[in-house]
Short mmCIF file of C-alpha atoms and ligand atoms in Angstrom, two decimals:
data_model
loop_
_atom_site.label_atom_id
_atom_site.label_comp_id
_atom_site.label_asym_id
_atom_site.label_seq_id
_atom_site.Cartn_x
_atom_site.Cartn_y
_atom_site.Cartn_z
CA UNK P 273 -175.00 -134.54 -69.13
CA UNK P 274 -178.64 -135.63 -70.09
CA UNK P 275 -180.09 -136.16 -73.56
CA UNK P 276 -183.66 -136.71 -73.55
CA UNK P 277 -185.16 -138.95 -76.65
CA UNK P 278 -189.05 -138.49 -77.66
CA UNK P 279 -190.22 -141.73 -79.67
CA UNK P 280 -193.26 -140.08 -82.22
CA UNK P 281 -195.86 -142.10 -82.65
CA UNK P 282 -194.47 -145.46 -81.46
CA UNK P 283 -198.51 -146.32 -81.85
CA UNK P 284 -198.69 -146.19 -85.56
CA UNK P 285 -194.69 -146.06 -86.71
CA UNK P 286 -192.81 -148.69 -85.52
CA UNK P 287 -192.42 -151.58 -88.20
CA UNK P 288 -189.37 -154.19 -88.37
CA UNK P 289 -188.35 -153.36 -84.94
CA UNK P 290 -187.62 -149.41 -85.50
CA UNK P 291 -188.07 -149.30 -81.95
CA UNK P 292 -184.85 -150.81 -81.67
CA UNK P 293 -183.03 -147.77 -83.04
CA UNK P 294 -184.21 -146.20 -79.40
CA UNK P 295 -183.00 -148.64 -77.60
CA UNK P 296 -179.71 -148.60 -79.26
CA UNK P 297 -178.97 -145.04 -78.94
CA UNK P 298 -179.86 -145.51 -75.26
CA UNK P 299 -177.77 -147.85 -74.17
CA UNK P 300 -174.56 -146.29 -76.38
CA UNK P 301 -175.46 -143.38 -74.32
CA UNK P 302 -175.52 -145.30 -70.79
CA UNK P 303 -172.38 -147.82 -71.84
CA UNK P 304 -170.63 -143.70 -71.74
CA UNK P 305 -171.98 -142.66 -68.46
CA UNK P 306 -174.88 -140.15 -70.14
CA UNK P 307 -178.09 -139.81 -68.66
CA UNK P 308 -180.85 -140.69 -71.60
CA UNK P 309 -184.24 -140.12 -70.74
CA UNK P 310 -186.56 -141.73 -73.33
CA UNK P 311 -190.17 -140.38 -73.64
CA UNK P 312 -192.66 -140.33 -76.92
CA UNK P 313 -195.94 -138.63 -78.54
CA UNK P 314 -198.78 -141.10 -79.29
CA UNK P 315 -201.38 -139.89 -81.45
CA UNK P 316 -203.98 -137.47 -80.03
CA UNK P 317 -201.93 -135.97 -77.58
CA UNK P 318 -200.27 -132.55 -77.51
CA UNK P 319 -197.67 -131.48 -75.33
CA UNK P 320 -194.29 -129.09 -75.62
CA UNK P 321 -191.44 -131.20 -78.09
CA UNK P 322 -189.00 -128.16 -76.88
CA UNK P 323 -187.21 -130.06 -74.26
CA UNK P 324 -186.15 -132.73 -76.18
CA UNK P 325 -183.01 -133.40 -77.70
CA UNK P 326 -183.63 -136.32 -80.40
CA UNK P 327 -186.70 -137.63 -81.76
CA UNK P 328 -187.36 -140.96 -83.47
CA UNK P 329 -190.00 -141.60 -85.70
CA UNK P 330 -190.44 -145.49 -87.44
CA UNK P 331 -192.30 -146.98 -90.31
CA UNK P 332 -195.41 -147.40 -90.94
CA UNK P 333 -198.01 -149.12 -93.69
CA UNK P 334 -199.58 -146.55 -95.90
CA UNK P 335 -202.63 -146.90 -93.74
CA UNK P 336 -200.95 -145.64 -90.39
CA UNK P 337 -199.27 -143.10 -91.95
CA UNK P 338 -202.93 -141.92 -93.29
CA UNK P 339 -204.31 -142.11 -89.54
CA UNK P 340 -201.25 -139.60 -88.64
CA UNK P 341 -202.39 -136.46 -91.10
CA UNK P 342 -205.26 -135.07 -88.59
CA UNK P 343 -202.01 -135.13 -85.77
CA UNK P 344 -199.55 -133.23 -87.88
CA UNK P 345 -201.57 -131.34 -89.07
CA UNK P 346 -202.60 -129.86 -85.49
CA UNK P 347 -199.94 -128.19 -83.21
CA UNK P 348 -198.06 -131.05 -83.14
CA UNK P 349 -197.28 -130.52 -86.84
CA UNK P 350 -196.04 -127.39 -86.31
CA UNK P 351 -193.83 -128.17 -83.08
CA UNK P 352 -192.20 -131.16 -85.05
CA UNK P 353 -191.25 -128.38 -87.68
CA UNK P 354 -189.68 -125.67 -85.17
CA UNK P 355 -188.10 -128.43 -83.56
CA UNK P 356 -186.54 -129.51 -87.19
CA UNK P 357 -185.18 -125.52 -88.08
CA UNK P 358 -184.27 -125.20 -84.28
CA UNK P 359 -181.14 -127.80 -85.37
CA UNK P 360 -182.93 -130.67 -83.01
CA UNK P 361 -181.49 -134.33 -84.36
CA UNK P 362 -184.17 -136.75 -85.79
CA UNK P 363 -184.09 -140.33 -86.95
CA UNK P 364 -186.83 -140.57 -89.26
CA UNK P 365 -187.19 -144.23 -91.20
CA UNK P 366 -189.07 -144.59 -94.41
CA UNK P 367 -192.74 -144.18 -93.82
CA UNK P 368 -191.52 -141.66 -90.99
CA UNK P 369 -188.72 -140.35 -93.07
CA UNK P 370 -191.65 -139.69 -96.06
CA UNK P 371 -193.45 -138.21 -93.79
CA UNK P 372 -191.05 -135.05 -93.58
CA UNK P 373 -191.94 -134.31 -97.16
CA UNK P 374 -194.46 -131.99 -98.37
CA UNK P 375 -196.54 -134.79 -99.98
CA UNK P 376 -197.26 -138.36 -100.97
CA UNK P 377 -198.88 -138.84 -104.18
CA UNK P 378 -200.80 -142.63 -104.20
CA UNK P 379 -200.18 -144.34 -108.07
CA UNK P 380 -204.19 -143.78 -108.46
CA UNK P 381 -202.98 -139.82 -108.64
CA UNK P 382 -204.54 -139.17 -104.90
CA UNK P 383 -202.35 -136.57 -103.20
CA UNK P 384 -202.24 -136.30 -99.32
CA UNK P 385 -199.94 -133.45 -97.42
CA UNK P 386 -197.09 -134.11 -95.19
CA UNK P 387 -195.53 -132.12 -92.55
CA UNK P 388 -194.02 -130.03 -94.87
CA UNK P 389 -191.04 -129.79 -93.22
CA UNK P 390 -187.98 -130.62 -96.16
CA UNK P 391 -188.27 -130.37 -99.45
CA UNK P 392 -189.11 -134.02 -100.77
CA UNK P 393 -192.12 -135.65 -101.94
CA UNK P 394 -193.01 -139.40 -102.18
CA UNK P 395 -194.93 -141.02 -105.37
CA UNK P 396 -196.64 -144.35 -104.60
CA UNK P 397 -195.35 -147.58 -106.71
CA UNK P 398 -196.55 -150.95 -108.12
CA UNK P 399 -193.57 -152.78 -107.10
CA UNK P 400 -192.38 -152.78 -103.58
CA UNK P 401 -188.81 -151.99 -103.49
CA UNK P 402 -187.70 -154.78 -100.88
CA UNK P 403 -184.34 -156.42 -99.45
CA UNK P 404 -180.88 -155.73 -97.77
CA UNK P 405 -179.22 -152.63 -99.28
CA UNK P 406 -176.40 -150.78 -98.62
CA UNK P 407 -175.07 -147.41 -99.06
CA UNK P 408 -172.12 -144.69 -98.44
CA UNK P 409 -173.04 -142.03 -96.37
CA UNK P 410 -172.22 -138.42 -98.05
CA UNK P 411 -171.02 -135.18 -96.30
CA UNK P 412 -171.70 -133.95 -94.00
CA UNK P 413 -173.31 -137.34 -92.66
CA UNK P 414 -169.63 -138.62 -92.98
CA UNK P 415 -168.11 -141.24 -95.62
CA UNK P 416 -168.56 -144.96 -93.81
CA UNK P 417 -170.86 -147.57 -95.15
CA UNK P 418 -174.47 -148.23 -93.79
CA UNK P 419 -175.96 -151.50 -94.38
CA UNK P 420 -179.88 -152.41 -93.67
CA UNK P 421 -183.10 -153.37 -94.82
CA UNK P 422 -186.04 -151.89 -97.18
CA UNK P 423 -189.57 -152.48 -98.02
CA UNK P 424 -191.12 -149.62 -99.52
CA UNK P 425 -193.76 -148.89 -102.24
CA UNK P 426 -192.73 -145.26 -102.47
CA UNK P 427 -190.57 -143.41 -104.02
CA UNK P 428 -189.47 -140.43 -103.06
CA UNK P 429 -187.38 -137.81 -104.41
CA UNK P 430 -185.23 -134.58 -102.94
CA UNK P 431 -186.36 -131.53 -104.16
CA UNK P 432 -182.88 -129.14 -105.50
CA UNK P 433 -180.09 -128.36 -102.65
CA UNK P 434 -181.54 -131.18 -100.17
CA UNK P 435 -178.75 -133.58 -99.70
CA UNK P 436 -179.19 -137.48 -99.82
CA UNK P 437 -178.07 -139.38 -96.49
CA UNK P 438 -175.80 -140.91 -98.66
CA UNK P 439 -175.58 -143.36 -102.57
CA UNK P 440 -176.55 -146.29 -102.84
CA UNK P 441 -174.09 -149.28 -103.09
CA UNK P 442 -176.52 -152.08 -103.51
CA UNK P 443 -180.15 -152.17 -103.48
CA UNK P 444 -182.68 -149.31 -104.38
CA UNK P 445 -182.51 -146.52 -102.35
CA UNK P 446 -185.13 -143.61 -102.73
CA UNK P 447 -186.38 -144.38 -105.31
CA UNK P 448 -184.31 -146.80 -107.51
CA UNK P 449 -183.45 -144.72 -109.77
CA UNK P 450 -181.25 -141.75 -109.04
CA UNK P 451 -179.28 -143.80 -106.28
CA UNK P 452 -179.49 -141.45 -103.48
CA UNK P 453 -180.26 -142.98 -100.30
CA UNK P 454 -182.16 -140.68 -97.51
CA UNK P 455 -182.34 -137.69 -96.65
CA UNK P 456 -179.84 -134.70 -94.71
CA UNK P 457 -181.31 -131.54 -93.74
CA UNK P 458 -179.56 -129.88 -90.61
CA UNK P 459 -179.84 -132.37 -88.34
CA UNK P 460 -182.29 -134.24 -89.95
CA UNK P 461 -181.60 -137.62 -90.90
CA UNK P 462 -183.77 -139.87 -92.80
CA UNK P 463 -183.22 -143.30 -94.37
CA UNK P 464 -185.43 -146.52 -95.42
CA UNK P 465 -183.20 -148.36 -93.44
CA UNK P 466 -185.64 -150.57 -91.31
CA UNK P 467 -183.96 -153.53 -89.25
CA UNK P 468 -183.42 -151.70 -86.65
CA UNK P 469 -180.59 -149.58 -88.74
CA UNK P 470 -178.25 -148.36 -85.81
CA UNK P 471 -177.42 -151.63 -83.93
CA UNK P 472 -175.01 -152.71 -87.14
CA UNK P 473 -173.89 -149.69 -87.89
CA UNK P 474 -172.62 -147.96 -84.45
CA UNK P 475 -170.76 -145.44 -86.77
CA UNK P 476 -174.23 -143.74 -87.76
CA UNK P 477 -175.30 -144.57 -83.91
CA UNK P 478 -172.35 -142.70 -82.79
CA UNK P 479 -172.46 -139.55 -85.44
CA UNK P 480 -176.40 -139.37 -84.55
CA UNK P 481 -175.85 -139.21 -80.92
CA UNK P 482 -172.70 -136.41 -81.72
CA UNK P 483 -174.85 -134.56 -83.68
CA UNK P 484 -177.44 -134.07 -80.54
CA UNK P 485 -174.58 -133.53 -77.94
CA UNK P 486 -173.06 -131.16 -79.84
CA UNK P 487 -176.27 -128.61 -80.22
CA UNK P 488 -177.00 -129.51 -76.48
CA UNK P 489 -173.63 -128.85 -75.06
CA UNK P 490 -171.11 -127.74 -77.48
CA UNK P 491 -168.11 -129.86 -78.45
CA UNK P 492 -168.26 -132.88 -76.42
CA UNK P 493 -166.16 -135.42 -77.82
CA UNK P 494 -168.07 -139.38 -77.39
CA UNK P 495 -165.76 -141.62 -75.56
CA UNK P 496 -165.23 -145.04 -78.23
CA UNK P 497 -166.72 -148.47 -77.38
CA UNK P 498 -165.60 -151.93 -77.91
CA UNK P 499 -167.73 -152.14 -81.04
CA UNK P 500 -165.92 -155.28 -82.30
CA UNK P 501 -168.77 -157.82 -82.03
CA UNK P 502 -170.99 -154.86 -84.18
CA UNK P 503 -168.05 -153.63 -86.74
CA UNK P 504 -167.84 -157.79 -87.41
CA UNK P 505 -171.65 -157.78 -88.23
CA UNK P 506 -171.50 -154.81 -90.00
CA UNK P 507 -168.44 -156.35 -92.18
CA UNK P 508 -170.29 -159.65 -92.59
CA UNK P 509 -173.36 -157.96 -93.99
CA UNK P 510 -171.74 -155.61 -96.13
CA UNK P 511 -170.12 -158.29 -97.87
CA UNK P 512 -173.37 -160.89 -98.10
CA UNK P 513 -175.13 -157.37 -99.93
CA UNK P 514 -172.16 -156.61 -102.15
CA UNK P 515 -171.00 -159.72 -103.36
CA UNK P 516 -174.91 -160.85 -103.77
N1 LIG V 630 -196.02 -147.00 -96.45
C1 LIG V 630 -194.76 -146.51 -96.98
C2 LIG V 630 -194.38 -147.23 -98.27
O1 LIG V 630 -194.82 -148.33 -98.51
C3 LIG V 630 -193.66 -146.72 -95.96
C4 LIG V 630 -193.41 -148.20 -95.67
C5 LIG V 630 -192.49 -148.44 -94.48
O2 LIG V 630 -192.41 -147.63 -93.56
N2 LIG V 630 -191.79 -149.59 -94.52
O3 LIG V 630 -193.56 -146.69 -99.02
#
């Protein structure tokens, strides 16, 4: 068994150590005895996303995510897209997870296009929503906890029938207001979680890495891990947020 990773745009995305999140899904693939090949897409080049079975995509200043448009919108736009309806999993955080949308709309009114690709737009802010946050993750993401990091100026919001990642326990969220957290589209998911996210919570490591196996190979069940040193972390943290 192989499952073959493409990191987008580790050139512009990649704030807080999103990287990270590659690296983790790696090795909880290796620590099992499955082949991961890791590859990625810098900007300006084009080449076939079909052979991949999860792609990454970080965060990113408003500036980089500007210096992406011309990319998406060229082929690679579109193969991102048939990659997204062809069930392929992503791991898209903030800027990269905003990206997905149809649009961001700056707080002087100026509207730029996204990929297009869910239906959720972003509206920039004055105040940056910023600190450690926590949430539940909703079906069909599964019910555990997820706890992380934000910095964001956007806001974004899910357009009807597209399903948060999960609510909000502490912290802000999409947008601070509505408490959802992320986003779930087929096997889509996006969250602001920067930090890397996955390293503390192996749960959402381990459902992201299902989630890939499963389209790839059918019902392959993942073998646990001695995650005691990471459920620990993840306990710690969950408390310092909550009881903050
Ligand atoms: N530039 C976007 C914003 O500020 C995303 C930031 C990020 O990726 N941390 O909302």
């Amino acid at each position: 068994m192989t499952i073959r990773i493409c990191h987008l745009y580790p050139d512009a995305l990649n704030l807080y150590g999103d990287r990270g999140n590659v690296l983790c899904m790696q090795k909880r693939l290796l620590w099992r005895g499955i082949r991961c090949e890791v590859d990625s897409l810098k900007i300006g080049e084009t080449k076939s996303l079909s052979g991949y079975d999860i792609f990454f995509m970080g965060g990113g200043q408003d500036f980089e995510q500007e210096v992406l448009l011309r990319d998406l919108g060229s082929q690679n736009g579109q193969s991102i897209r048939t990659a997204i309806e062809d069930g392929k999993t992503f791991l898209c955080i903030c800027g990269g997870y905003q990206i997905l949308g149809t649009h961001y709309e700056t707080k002087e009114g100026r509207r730029c296009g996204f990929l297009g690709a869910i239906d959720l737009y972003t509206t920039g802010g004055d105040k940056r929503l910023i600190g450690n946050y926590a949430y539940r993750l909703e079906e069909p993401s599964g019910t555990e906890t997820v706890v992380g990091f934000e910095n964001h100026s956007g806001r974004t919001y899910l357009g009807k029938g597209v399903k948060p990642l999960g609510h909000v326990l502490k912290g802000f969220g999409n947008n601070g207001k509505d408490g959802t957290e992320g986003v779930r589209y087929k096997n889509v998911f996006g969250t602001y979680s920067h930090g890397p996210v996955l390293p503390k919570n192996p749960v959402l490591c381990d459902r992201i890495l299902s989630t890939a196996i499963h389209h790839k190979y059918g019902e392959e069940e993942l073998l646990p891990l001695e995650d005691a040193f990471e459920t620990a972390a993840h306990a710690k943290m969950l408390h310092r947020i909550c009881k903050s």
